[in-house]
Each structure stands twice: as structure tokens, then as C-alpha cells.
């Protein structure tokens, strides 16, 4: 059991490999999830599995056996304290060329990985981020899905290597703000929570959806719509979110400084309470 | 040695698997080539390897050892008559999340597959194709590269299962004609060879580039530019090309009929002669 790859199950069997004919490798033909694991329990399980099922449905991959996935998740995470569970579902092998095999058998890969060593200060003090040069392409058929075609993220993340810059923000071809390379981005403007519309590109994050729900319950005004880069510049507060980082206030975008503001702090608190009471 | 997977070398070693940590699987972080093999010799080798190197360079994957690749290609193809050589190069394992590991070691996968059983009539009589609903997203950073992010092709190819329809044509978000799901598409209009501009999306095929060269040598006027769907409808001739099919005249797009015309026939002849004299 290595330090970087604690345990992997491929279709329920301990293995570190997949077939070279797997369409996940050949075409990025699949979806994935990244879950926080605390005390051997994957957090927000129902929400992550719902998104996985939704992604499979949109790509025409056969529905997953959620009970089997939960059993396998328990097996790979059983001795984990704080860790990351990565679940990959591919369309499996077969089909002819790009043509998907409708009766094909998906491949399940569950992998328990070490918790990333993000400093606590990212959450408390906030982070510096940059605006990436790469622009995301529009594809409504794929928008929102956490699929395995992630070259845009790889190229965007490859733009910098300054460890002090924790994330890169990415715009679409029209100059609208979409997301971070590994996180969703949210703005606060005039007491309202603003999130980019992800109908044409981007990954619809589980924490992003949860924050919209929590805000609504608390009577915080929200809007999901196109957000230009000028609006980003003019925002009162900016923050990042995903299942591993929770919420990180953004305190700098390139040379522009932002406060770790009041609504960001309130949402951090709401999220923390929700996660503590979840299990 | 199975019928569908004759022989595979992964980093020079006979193997049918890759690591679950390979970025080709995780992110589609790599490139590939599909070569025709005749009498154990991969055709248009230099052109395919040049495109592979170019794709690697654009993605920031380390340059390939072309001599080693040629040796491995000979090993997997040595007892092949007519076959297909698929070469996949991924960024390998490692890096942190999307961030590419600049000193990482790419993965090489060489696989000799059976020749597809396309009827001879596709080349002689032409084929029926359809216009796909899926629209391709623009991404100049990835345009032209034969990379492993191929969900657009998978979704487009999944739109039909009528075996009489041999290919689907795909437009971009602006309604410009881009390519087929597995081929490039070319038009003939007023004696001129027209090819879609692939600066924003699409795969810049080896045969497409070769046809442009052959046409130029023969004094056939060519243009590479945006082509609207109305121009497709009004074309004198339409044809498909790739390394396995050569040139297939398109004789029907949905309900519209086209002739297998004179310039298409001339280009078929030019291509056949070029390939015969190549080796």
C-alpha cells in the first residue's frame, strides 16, 4: 500500500490497472466524483452519487448500482481517517470506434487517496488566484457534467507554477466567468450571492448546489446568470468552493484585492454546520 | 491473441492494461494516431508521427523518441497483413490534480487492431451520411489536435444506429461545418476544393493535409475557411477522408443527394498513386 495510492477497486476487485481498450482511456468517455472522507465515511454521498447518475444518464451510460457503489466505497475507505474518495465510471470497453456500445458494461474505479495538505489559512485568511488565459469552449451537451474530458482544466492549471497562487479562474469564449480549474467560483455583490450560469460549459459542483440551497433557506438572495469579467472586478466578495476545500475566500485576483467578506464568512459557517449535522 | 486485440505494447512491454492513475484515463490527457498498416508497414508514418509530436508539443507533453516508436510499431505490426495501428501517448501518471507534472514520463500504447470491414462500395459508389444535432465547442487551444477528449465525437456518433448511414457531419456552435465524427469533410464547389477551417475546433487530419498538398501540386484551387451549412447544401461534390477510408464520396446527406463527382474521383486517384509510391 503506497502513500499516494492507498487502495483501488476496479469493478469490485483490488487492482491498479484498467484495460487499454477502456473507453475512459480512449475517449475520456466517462464521469467522476471526488468526495471528502472523514472517519471512513464519504461526505455528501447521496448528492455525489446523484450527480454521478445524472452524468451517466446524460452520456447514455447505464445506471449505476448505488448499493454496490456504497459497499465498495466502504471497502476502500474503511481504514481512512481523513482522505479523498475518487470514483470514476467509464463506459467500459467495446463499441466500434466512437460509437458507444449501448449494452456495454461500465467500469467502476474507486480509489482512496490521501487528503491534500491545504494549509488551514486558505479557509481562514483566503487565497490568491489568477485569471487564466485559456477560454472554455461552449458545449451544452456536456456542460455541467463532471466528465473525463478535462484537457481544458489541465491546460489552464498548467499556466502557472507559483505555489502562492492557489487557483486559476477561467472564462468562456465570450468572456464570461465560468469557474476555477478545480472549484466553482461565486461572487457577492450588494448582499446577493451570484454564481456563473453553467448551461454552456463548466462543472456543476455539489457544494455550489448545496450553497444555493442553504442561501435560499436563510433568505439570502441568489442569482445564477452570465457574469462578465468586469462584474468579477467589481464584486464585493469572491470565493471558491468544492467538496475538498469547502469555501475559500478569494483575497486577490492577480493585482486586485478583495476582502474575505461577511457573506462569505456566513456561508462558511452555514456549510460547516450542514456538514457537521449531516452524519 | 484475440481477434479484436491482436497485440499491445505499453511502454515497450506486452500488456493489456494501464495504471488507474494514468492521466490519459483521469483527464483524457494525451493524443493518439490511427494508421493504416499494409504488409506489416504503417503507412504515412512520418506524417502521423509529426502530428503526434505536434500534439504533444501543444499539450506540453515531453517530445517522443521517434526511433523507439518506429521499433515498437514494427514489433506490434510484424505479422499484420492489412491492419490498423493505434498509437496513444498520454502524459503518464503524476502531477497534482489537473496540474501537469512537467518532468513526468509519458505513456506509450501501441496496438495492432483488425482492419475494419468497410465495404468496397463506400469508396466506389459513395456513402450516405447525416447531419448530427451535436454542435462542437470552440477551443483554439485544443483545435486541430487529435487528443483524447473525444466525448463530442462519442455523443455525435451515438445519435444514430442505422448501418446504412456511414458517417455523421458535425457543425460548430456557430453553424459552421467542421468535420465528420471519424473523418474530415471536404467540399467541391465550382472546381475548387473547400475544407473547413479547423482553427477553433476539429481534428486536422493527415489525409486532409496531404490532399491539400496534392491539389496544390496539380493546380487544383483550394480554400480553407469557414463553411456554412447552406454552402454544404449547395456543394457540387462532398467527400470524407481519413487514413483508413482514404476518400469516400458522399452521395447523400439526410435527404439531399450529391454525385460522386469528377474532382472527388481525381483526388481518389491522386491519393491512391501517392500511397502506392510511398513505400
Coordinates of C-alpha atoms in Angstrom, one line a residue:
Chain A
X1 CA 0.0 0.0 0.0
X2 CA 1.8 3.1 -1.2
X3 CA 1.5 6.5 0.3
X4 CA 0.0 8.1 -2.8
X5 CA -2.4 5.3 -3.8
X6 CA -3.9 3.7 -0.7
X7 CA -6.4 1.3 -2.2
X8 CA -8.2 0.9 -5.5
X9 CA -11.1 -1.3 -6.5
X10 CA -11.8 -1.8 -10.2
X11 CA -15.2 -3.4 -10.7
X12 CA -15.0 -4.6 -7.2
X13 CA -11.6 -6.3 -7.4
X14 CA -8.4 -4.8 -5.9
X15 CA -6.4 -3.7 -8.9
X16 CA -4.2 -0.8 -10.0
X17 CA -5.0 -1.1 -13.7
X18 CA -7.7 -0.8 -16.4
X19 CA -7.8 -2.3 -19.9
X20 CA -6.1 -0.4 -22.6
X21 CA -9.4 -0.8 -24.5
X22 CA -11.4 1.1 -21.8
X23 CA -13.3 4.0 -23.4
X24 CA -12.3 6.1 -20.4
X25 CA -8.8 6.0 -21.7
X26 CA -9.5 6.0 -25.4
X27 CA -12.0 8.9 -25.4
X28 CA -12.4 10.2 -21.8
X29 CA -15.8 8.5 -22.1
X30 CA -17.0 8.6 -18.5
X31 CA -17.6 10.7 -15.4
X32 CA -16.0 11.0 -11.9
X33 CA -16.6 12.3 -8.4
X34 CA -14.2 13.5 -5.7
X35 CA -15.6 13.1 -2.2
X36 CA -14.2 14.1 1.2
X37 CA -13.9 11.2 3.6
X38 CA -14.0 11.8 7.3
X39 CA -13.7 8.9 9.8
X40 CA -14.0 6.4 7.0
X41 CA -17.3 8.0 5.8
X42 CA -17.6 9.7 2.4
X43 CA -19.4 13.0 2.9
X44 CA -22.4 14.2 0.9
X45 CA -22.7 10.7 -0.5
X46 CA -26.2 11.0 -1.8
X47 CA -25.5 14.2 -3.6
X48 CA -22.4 13.0 -5.2
X49 CA -24.0 9.7 -6.4
X50 CA -27.0 11.6 -7.7
X51 CA -24.6 13.8 -9.8
X52 CA -22.8 10.7 -11.0
X53 CA -26.1 9.1 -12.0
X54 CA -27.1 12.2 -13.8
X55 CA -23.8 12.4 -15.7
X56 CA -24.1 8.8 -16.7
X57 CA -27.7 9.4 -17.9
X58 CA -26.7 12.4 -20.0
X59 CA -23.8 10.4 -21.6
X60 CA -26.0 7.4 -22.1
X61 CA -24.0 5.2 -19.7
X62 CA -26.0 2.5 -18.0
X63 CA -27.4 3.5 -14.5
X64 CA -25.2 2.6 -11.6
X65 CA -26.0 0.2 -8.8
X66 CA -25.8 2.7 -5.9
X67 CA -25.9 -0.1 -3.2
X68 CA -22.9 -1.8 -4.8
X69 CA -21.0 1.6 -5.1
X70 CA -21.7 2.3 -1.4
X71 CA -20.4 -1.2 -0.4
X72 CA -17.2 -0.7 -2.5
X73 CA -16.8 2.9 -1.1
X74 CA -16.9 1.4 2.4
X75 CA -14.3 -1.2 1.4
X76 CA -11.8 1.3 0.1
X77 CA -12.4 3.8 2.8
X78 CA -12.7 1.5 5.9
X79 CA -9.4 2.4 7.4
X80 CA -9.2 6.0 6.3
X81 CA -9.3 8.8 8.7
X82 CA -9.4 12.0 6.6
X83 CA -9.0 11.1 3.0
X84 CA -10.4 11.6 -0.5
X85 CA -12.5 9.1 -2.3
X86 CA -12.3 9.3 -6.1
X87 CA -15.0 7.4 -8.1
X88 CA -14.6 7.0 -11.8
X89 CA -17.2 5.5 -14.0
X90 CA -16.4 4.8 -17.7
X91 CA -18.5 3.4 -20.4
X92 CA -16.2 0.3 -20.3
X93 CA -14.7 -1.4 -23.3
X94 CA -16.4 -2.1 -26.6
X95 CA -18.4 -0.3 -29.2
X96 CA -16.9 0.4 -32.5
X97 CA -14.7 3.4 -32.8
X98 CA -16.5 6.4 -31.2
X99 CA -19.8 4.6 -31.4
X100 CA -21.0 3.7 -27.9
X101 CA -22.0 0.1 -27.2
X102 CA -25.4 0.5 -25.7
X103 CA -25.3 -2.8 -24.0
X104 CA -21.8 -2.3 -22.7
X105 CA -20.8 -2.8 -19.1
X106 CA -19.4 0.3 -17.4
X107 CA -16.1 0.2 -15.5
X108 CA -16.2 1.3 -11.8
X109 CA -13.0 2.6 -10.2
X110 CA -13.0 3.5 -6.6
X111 CA -9.8 4.9 -5.1
X112 CA -9.0 6.2 -1.6
X113 CA -6.3 8.9 -1.8
X114 CA -4.5 11.0 0.8
X115 CA -6.1 14.2 2.0
X116 CA -4.4 17.1 0.2
X117 CA -2.3 19.2 2.5
X118 CA -4.0 22.6 2.0
X119 CA -2.9 25.0 4.7
X120 CA -5.7 26.0 7.2
X121 CA -5.0 29.6 6.2
X122 CA -6.7 29.1 2.8
X123 CA -10.0 28.8 4.6
X124 CA -9.3 31.3 7.4
X125 CA -7.3 34.0 5.6
X126 CA -8.3 33.4 2.0
X127 CA -6.3 32.7 -1.1
X128 CA -4.7 34.5 -4.1
X129 CA -5.9 33.4 -7.5
X130 CA -5.2 34.3 -11.1
X131 CA -7.2 34.8 -14.3
X132 CA -6.2 32.1 -16.8
X133 CA -5.6 32.8 -20.4
X134 CA -7.4 29.6 -21.6
X135 CA -11.0 30.2 -22.5
X136 CA -13.5 27.4 -22.2
X137 CA -15.5 26.2 -25.2
X138 CA -19.3 26.1 -25.2
X139 CA -20.9 22.7 -25.4
X140 CA -24.4 22.5 -23.9
X141 CA -24.4 18.7 -24.4
X142 CA -21.5 18.3 -21.9
X143 CA -22.0 21.4 -19.7
X144 CA -22.4 20.8 -16.0
X145 CA -21.2 17.2 -16.2
X146 CA -18.1 16.2 -14.3
X147 CA -16.8 14.1 -17.2
X148 CA -13.4 12.8 -18.1
X149 CA -12.6 15.3 -20.9
X150 CA -10.6 17.6 -18.8
X151 CA -7.9 18.9 -21.1
X152 CA -9.2 22.5 -20.7
X153 CA -8.5 22.2 -16.9
X154 CA -5.1 20.6 -17.5
X155 CA -4.1 23.4 -19.8
X156 CA -5.5 26.1 -17.5
X157 CA -3.7 24.6 -14.5
X158 CA -0.5 24.3 -16.5
X159 CA -0.4 28.1 -16.9
X160 CA 1.3 28.8 -13.6
X161 CA 3.5 27.2 -11.0
X162 CA 3.7 29.8 -8.3
X163 CA 2.5 27.8 -5.2
X164 CA 1.3 31.0 -3.7
X165 CA -1.4 31.2 -6.4
X166 CA -3.9 28.6 -5.2
X167 CA -6.4 28.5 -8.2
X168 CA -7.0 29.9 -11.6
X169 CA -10.3 31.4 -12.8
X170 CA -11.4 30.5 -16.3
X171 CA -13.6 32.5 -18.6
X172 CA -15.6 31.1 -21.6
X173 CA -15.1 32.2 -25.2
X174 CA -17.5 35.1 -24.7
X175 CA -15.5 36.4 -21.7
X176 CA -18.0 35.2 -19.1
X177 CA -16.6 33.9 -15.8
X178 CA -17.2 30.2 -15.5
X179 CA -15.3 28.5 -12.7
X180 CA -11.9 27.7 -11.2
X181 CA -9.8 24.9 -12.6
X182 CA -10.8 22.6 -9.7
X183 CA -13.5 24.6 -8.0
X184 CA -16.6 26.7 -8.6
X185 CA -16.4 30.4 -8.1
X186 CA -19.1 32.6 -6.5
X187 CA -19.4 36.4 -6.2
X188 CA -21.1 38.5 -3.6
X189 CA -22.5 41.9 -4.9
X190 CA -24.7 44.1 -2.9
X191 CA -25.5 41.3 -0.4
X192 CA -26.6 38.9 -3.2
X193 CA -24.9 35.6 -4.0
X194 CA -24.0 35.4 -7.7
X195 CA -23.0 32.2 -9.5
X196 CA -22.0 31.8 -13.1
X197 CA -24.6 30.0 -15.3
X198 CA -23.1 26.7 -16.3
X199 CA -25.5 25.8 -19.1
X200 CA -22.9 26.0 -21.8
X201 CA -19.7 24.9 -20.0
X202 CA -18.3 24.2 -16.6
X203 CA -18.8 21.6 -13.9
X204 CA -21.9 22.0 -11.7
X205 CA -20.4 21.3 -8.3
X206 CA -22.1 19.6 -5.4
X207 CA -21.1 22.3 -2.9
X208 CA -22.2 25.0 -5.4
X209 CA -25.7 23.4 -5.5
X210 CA -25.7 23.0 -1.7
X211 CA -24.8 26.6 -1.1
X212 CA -27.6 27.8 -3.4
X213 CA -30.0 25.7 -1.2
X214 CA -28.5 26.9 2.1
X215 CA -28.7 30.5 0.9
X216 CA -32.3 30.2 -0.1
X217 CA -33.3 28.7 3.3
X218 CA -31.6 31.6 5.0
X219 CA -33.2 34.2 2.8
X220 CA -30.0 35.2 1.1
X221 CA -30.8 36.5 -2.4
X222 CA -29.1 34.4 -5.1
X223 CA -28.8 34.6 -8.9
X224 CA -27.3 32.2 -11.4
X225 CA -26.5 34.0 -14.6
X226 CA -23.8 35.1 -17.0
X227 CA -21.1 37.1 -15.2
X228 CA -18.7 39.2 -17.1
X229 CA -15.1 39.8 -16.1
X230 CA -16.0 43.4 -15.3
X231 CA -18.5 42.2 -12.8
X232 CA -15.8 40.0 -11.2
X233 CA -13.6 43.1 -10.9
X234 CA -16.4 45.0 -9.2
X235 CA -17.5 42.2 -6.8
X236 CA -17.7 42.9 -3.1
X237 CA -16.5 39.4 -2.2
X238 CA -15.3 36.4 -4.2
X239 CA -15.0 32.8 -3.0
X240 CA -14.2 29.3 -4.3
X241 CA -15.9 26.1 -3.3
X242 CA -15.6 22.4 -3.8
X243 CA -16.0 19.2 -1.8
X244 CA -12.5 19.1 -0.5
X245 CA -11.8 22.8 0.2
X246 CA -15.3 23.8 1.4
X247 CA -15.2 27.6 0.9
X248 CA -12.0 29.6 0.4
X249 CA -12.3 33.4 0.4
X250 CA -10.5 34.9 -2.6
X251 CA -8.4 37.9 -1.3
X252 CA -6.6 38.6 -4.5
X253 CA -7.1 38.1 -8.2
X254 CA -3.9 39.0 -10.0
X255 CA -3.3 42.5 -8.7
X256 CA -6.8 43.2 -7.4
X257 CA -7.5 42.8 -3.7
X258 CA -10.8 41.6 -2.2
X259 CA -11.9 41.2 1.4
X260 CA -12.8 37.9 3.0
X261 CA -16.2 39.4 3.5
X262 CA -19.2 39.0 5.6
X263 CA -21.4 36.8 3.4
X264 CA -18.5 34.5 2.5
X265 CA -18.0 34.0 6.3
X266 CA -21.7 33.4 6.8
X267 CA -21.8 30.8 4.1
X268 CA -18.6 29.1 5.5
X269 CA -20.5 28.8 8.8
X270 CA -23.7 27.5 7.2
X271 CA -21.7 24.9 5.2
X272 CA -19.7 23.8 8.3
X273 CA -22.9 23.4 10.3
X274 CA -24.6 21.5 7.5
X275 CA -21.7 19.1 7.1
X276 CA -21.4 18.6 10.9
X277 CA -25.0 17.7 11.1
X278 CA -25.0 15.5 8.0
X279 CA -23.9 12.3 9.6
Chain B
X1 CA -4.1 -13.2 -29.2
X2 CA -7.8 -12.3 -29.5
X3 CA -9.4 -11.3 -32.7
X4 CA -10.3 -7.8 -31.6
X5 CA -7.0 -7.1 -29.8
X6 CA -4.1 -8.6 -31.6
X7 CA -1.1 -7.2 -29.8
X8 CA -0.5 -4.3 -27.4
X9 CA 2.7 -2.8 -26.1
X10 CA 2.6 -0.4 -23.2
X11 CA 5.9 1.4 -22.8
X12 CA 7.5 -1.3 -24.8
X13 CA 6.2 -4.2 -22.7
X14 CA 3.4 -6.6 -23.9
X15 CA 0.4 -5.6 -21.7
X16 CA -3.3 -5.1 -22.0
X17 CA -3.6 -2.6 -19.1
X18 CA -2.6 0.9 -18.0
X19 CA -2.4 2.3 -14.4
X20 CA -5.6 3.7 -13.0
X21 CA -3.5 6.8 -12.2
X22 CA -2.7 7.4 -15.8
X23 CA -3.7 10.9 -16.8
X24 CA -5.0 9.5 -20.1
X25 CA -7.7 7.9 -18.1
X26 CA -8.2 10.6 -15.5
X27 CA -8.4 13.6 -17.8
X28 CA -8.1 12.4 -21.4
X29 CA -4.6 14.0 -21.1
X30 CA -3.0 12.7 -24.2
X31 CA -3.0 12.3 -28.0
X32 CA -3.5 9.4 -30.5
X33 CA -3.0 8.3 -34.0
X34 CA -4.7 5.7 -36.2
X35 CA -2.6 4.4 -39.1
X36 CA -3.3 2.0 -41.9
X37 CA -1.0 -0.9 -41.9
X38 CA -0.3 -2.8 -45.2
X39 CA 2.1 -5.7 -45.4
X40 CA 3.3 -5.0 -41.8
X41 CA 4.2 -1.4 -42.7
X42 CA 2.3 1.5 -41.1
X43 CA 1.5 4.0 -43.9
X44 CA 2.3 7.7 -43.9
X45 CA 4.4 7.1 -40.8
X46 CA 6.4 10.3 -41.0
X47 CA 3.2 12.4 -41.3
X48 CA 1.4 10.7 -38.4
X49 CA 4.4 10.9 -36.1
X50 CA 4.9 14.6 -36.9
X51 CA 1.2 15.2 -36.0
X52 CA 1.7 13.2 -32.8
X53 CA 4.8 15.3 -31.9
X54 CA 2.9 18.5 -32.7
X55 CA 0.0 17.4 -30.4
X56 CA 2.4 16.6 -27.6
X57 CA 4.2 19.9 -28.0
X58 CA 0.9 21.8 -27.9
X59 CA -0.2 20.0 -24.7
X60 CA 3.2 20.3 -23.1
X61 CA 3.9 16.6 -23.2
X62 CA 7.6 15.6 -23.5
X63 CA 8.8 15.0 -27.1
X64 CA 8.7 11.4 -28.2
X65 CA 11.6 9.2 -29.2
X66 CA 10.5 8.6 -32.8
X67 CA 13.1 5.8 -33.3
X68 CA 11.7 3.9 -30.3
X69 CA 8.2 4.4 -31.6
X70 CA 9.2 3.0 -35.0
X71 CA 10.7 0.0 -33.4
X72 CA 7.7 -0.7 -31.3
X73 CA 5.4 -0.2 -34.3
X74 CA 7.4 -2.8 -36.1
X75 CA 7.1 -5.2 -33.2
X76 CA 3.2 -4.9 -32.9
X77 CA 2.7 -5.0 -36.7
X78 CA 5.3 -7.5 -37.8
X79 CA 2.8 -10.3 -38.6
X80 CA 0.0 -8.0 -39.8
X81 CA -1.2 -8.0 -43.4
X82 CA -3.8 -5.3 -43.6
X83 CA -4.4 -3.9 -40.1
X84 CA -4.8 -0.7 -38.1
X85 CA -2.0 0.6 -35.8
X86 CA -3.3 2.7 -32.9
X87 CA -0.8 4.8 -31.0
X88 CA -1.8 6.5 -27.8
X89 CA 0.5 8.9 -26.0
X90 CA -0.6 10.1 -22.6
X91 CA 1.1 12.4 -20.1
X92 CA 1.6 9.4 -17.9
X93 CA 0.9 9.3 -14.1
X94 CA 1.6 12.0 -11.7
X95 CA 1.2 15.7 -11.2
X96 CA -1.2 17.0 -8.7
X97 CA -4.8 17.1 -9.7
X98 CA -5.1 18.8 -13.1
X99 CA -1.7 20.3 -12.8
X100 CA 0.6 18.5 -15.2
X101 CA 3.9 17.1 -14.0
X102 CA 6.5 18.8 -16.3
X103 CA 9.1 16.2 -15.6
X104 CA 6.6 13.3 -16.0
X105 CA 7.2 10.3 -18.2
X106 CA 4.6 9.9 -21.0
X107 CA 2.9 6.5 -21.5
X108 CA 3.2 4.9 -25.0
X109 CA 0.5 2.5 -26.1
X110 CA 0.8 0.8 -29.4
X111 CA -1.9 -1.6 -30.5
X112 CA -2.4 -3.5 -33.7
X113 CA -6.1 -3.9 -34.5
X114 CA -8.1 -5.7 -37.3
X115 CA -8.8 -3.8 -40.4
X116 CA -12.4 -2.5 -40.4
X117 CA -14.7 -4.4 -42.7
X118 CA -15.8 -1.3 -44.7
X119 CA -17.5 -2.5 -48.0
X120 CA -15.6 -1.6 -51.1
X121 CA -18.7 0.2 -52.3
X122 CA -18.1 3.0 -49.9
X123 CA -15.1 4.1 -52.0
X124 CA -16.5 3.2 -55.4
X125 CA -20.2 4.2 -55.0
X126 CA -20.1 6.6 -52.1
X127 CA -21.9 6.8 -48.8
X128 CA -24.9 8.2 -47.1
X129 CA -24.3 10.5 -44.1
X130 CA -26.3 12.5 -41.7
X131 CA -26.1 15.9 -40.1
X132 CA -25.6 15.5 -36.4
X133 CA -27.5 17.5 -33.8
X134 CA -24.5 17.9 -31.6
X135 CA -22.6 21.1 -32.1
X136 CA -18.8 21.3 -31.4
X137 CA -17.5 23.8 -28.9
X138 CA -14.8 26.3 -29.8
X139 CA -11.4 25.9 -28.2
X140 CA -8.5 27.3 -30.1
X141 CA -6.0 25.8 -27.6
X142 CA -7.2 22.3 -28.5
X143 CA -8.3 22.8 -32.1
X144 CA -6.7 20.5 -34.6
X145 CA -5.1 18.2 -32.1
X146 CA -6.1 14.5 -32.2
X147 CA -6.3 14.4 -28.4
X148 CA -8.1 12.0 -26.0
X149 CA -11.0 14.3 -25.1
X150 CA -13.5 12.8 -27.6
X151 CA -16.9 13.0 -25.8
X152 CA -18.2 15.2 -28.6
X153 CA -17.5 12.5 -31.1
X154 CA -18.9 9.8 -28.9
X155 CA -22.2 11.8 -28.4
X156 CA -22.4 12.6 -32.1
X157 CA -21.8 9.0 -33.2
X158 CA -24.3 7.9 -30.6
X159 CA -27.1 9.8 -32.4
X160 CA -27.8 7.1 -35.0
X161 CA -27.6 3.4 -35.4
X162 CA -28.7 2.9 -39.0
X163 CA -25.8 0.9 -40.5
X164 CA -26.7 2.4 -43.9
X165 CA -25.6 5.8 -42.6
X166 CA -21.8 5.6 -42.6
X167 CA -20.9 8.9 -41.0
X168 CA -22.3 12.0 -39.3
X169 CA -21.3 15.5 -40.1
X170 CA -20.8 17.9 -37.2
X171 CA -21.2 21.7 -37.1
X172 CA -19.8 24.1 -34.6
X173 CA -21.8 26.4 -32.2
X174 CA -22.0 29.0 -35.0
X175 CA -23.4 26.6 -37.5
X176 CA -20.2 26.2 -39.5
X177 CA -19.4 22.7 -40.9
X178 CA -16.4 21.2 -39.1
X179 CA -15.9 17.5 -39.8
X180 CA -17.3 14.0 -39.6
X181 CA -17.2 12.1 -36.3
X182 CA -14.3 10.0 -37.5
X183 CA -13.2 11.8 -40.7
X184 CA -12.6 15.2 -42.3
X185 CA -15.1 16.5 -44.7
X186 CA -14.3 18.4 -48.0
X187 CA -16.5 20.1 -50.5
X188 CA -16.1 20.8 -54.2
X189 CA -17.7 24.0 -55.5
X190 CA -17.0 25.4 -58.9
X191 CA -14.0 23.2 -59.4
X192 CA -12.4 24.4 -56.1
X193 CA -11.6 22.2 -53.2
X194 CA -13.0 23.6 -50.0
X195 CA -12.1 22.5 -46.5
X196 CA -13.5 23.7 -43.1
X197 CA -11.1 25.9 -41.1
X198 CA -10.1 24.0 -38.0
X199 CA -8.6 26.8 -36.0
X200 CA -11.4 26.7 -33.4
X201 CA -12.4 23.1 -33.2
X202 CA -12.0 19.8 -35.1
X203 CA -9.1 17.4 -35.8
X204 CA -6.6 18.3 -38.5
X205 CA -6.4 15.0 -40.4
X206 CA -3.2 13.7 -42.0
X207 CA -5.1 12.8 -45.2
X208 CA -6.8 16.2 -45.2
X209 CA -3.3 17.9 -45.2
X210 CA -2.0 15.5 -47.8
X211 CA -4.9 16.3 -50.1
X212 CA -4.3 20.0 -49.8
X213 CA -0.7 19.4 -50.9
X214 CA -1.6 17.0 -53.8
X215 CA -4.3 19.5 -55.0
X216 CA -1.8 22.4 -55.0
X217 CA 0.8 20.4 -56.9
X218 CA -1.9 19.6 -59.5
X219 CA -3.0 23.2 -59.8
X220 CA -6.4 22.5 -58.2
X221 CA -7.6 25.6 -56.4
X222 CA -8.1 25.1 -52.7
X223 CA -9.5 27.2 -49.8
X224 CA -9.6 26.5 -46.1
X225 CA -12.2 28.7 -44.5
X226 CA -15.5 28.8 -42.6
X227 CA -18.2 26.9 -44.4
X228 CA -21.8 27.4 -43.5
X229 CA -24.4 24.6 -43.7
X230 CA -26.0 26.5 -46.6
X231 CA -22.8 26.1 -48.6
X232 CA -22.7 22.4 -47.8
X233 CA -26.2 22.1 -49.2
X234 CA -25.1 23.9 -52.4
X235 CA -21.9 22.0 -52.9
X236 CA -21.2 20.3 -56.2
X237 CA -19.5 17.4 -54.5
X238 CA -18.8 16.3 -50.9
X239 CA -16.4 13.7 -49.7
X240 CA -14.9 12.3 -46.5
X241 CA -11.3 11.4 -45.8
X242 CA -9.1 9.7 -43.2
X243 CA -6.2 7.3 -43.0
X244 CA -8.3 4.2 -43.0
X245 CA -11.0 5.0 -45.5
X246 CA -8.9 7.1 -47.9
X247 CA -11.7 9.1 -49.7
X248 CA -15.3 8.2 -49.6
X249 CA -17.6 10.2 -51.9
X250 CA -20.7 11.4 -50.1
X251 CA -23.8 10.7 -52.2
X252 CA -26.5 11.6 -49.7
X253 CA -26.7 13.9 -46.7
X254 CA -30.1 13.2 -45.0
X255 CA -32.5 13.7 -47.9
X256 CA -30.2 15.6 -50.2
X257 CA -28.4 13.8 -53.0
X258 CA -24.9 14.5 -54.3
X259 CA -23.0 13.0 -57.2
X260 CA -19.7 11.1 -56.7
X261 CA -18.2 13.8 -58.8
X262 CA -15.2 14.4 -61.0
X263 CA -12.8 16.2 -58.7
X264 CA -13.5 13.6 -55.9
X265 CA -12.6 10.9 -58.4
X266 CA -9.5 12.8 -59.4
X267 CA -8.4 13.2 -55.7
X268 CA -9.1 9.5 -55.1
X269 CA -6.7 8.7 -57.9
X270 CA -4.1 11.1 -56.8
X271 CA -4.2 9.7 -53.2
X272 CA -4.1 6.1 -54.4
X273 CA -1.0 6.9 -56.5
X274 CA 0.7 8.8 -53.7
X275 CA 0.1 5.9 -51.3
X276 CA 1.3 3.3 -53.8
X277 CA 4.5 5.2 -54.5
X278 CA 5.1 6.0 -50.8
X279 CA 6.8 2.7 -49.9

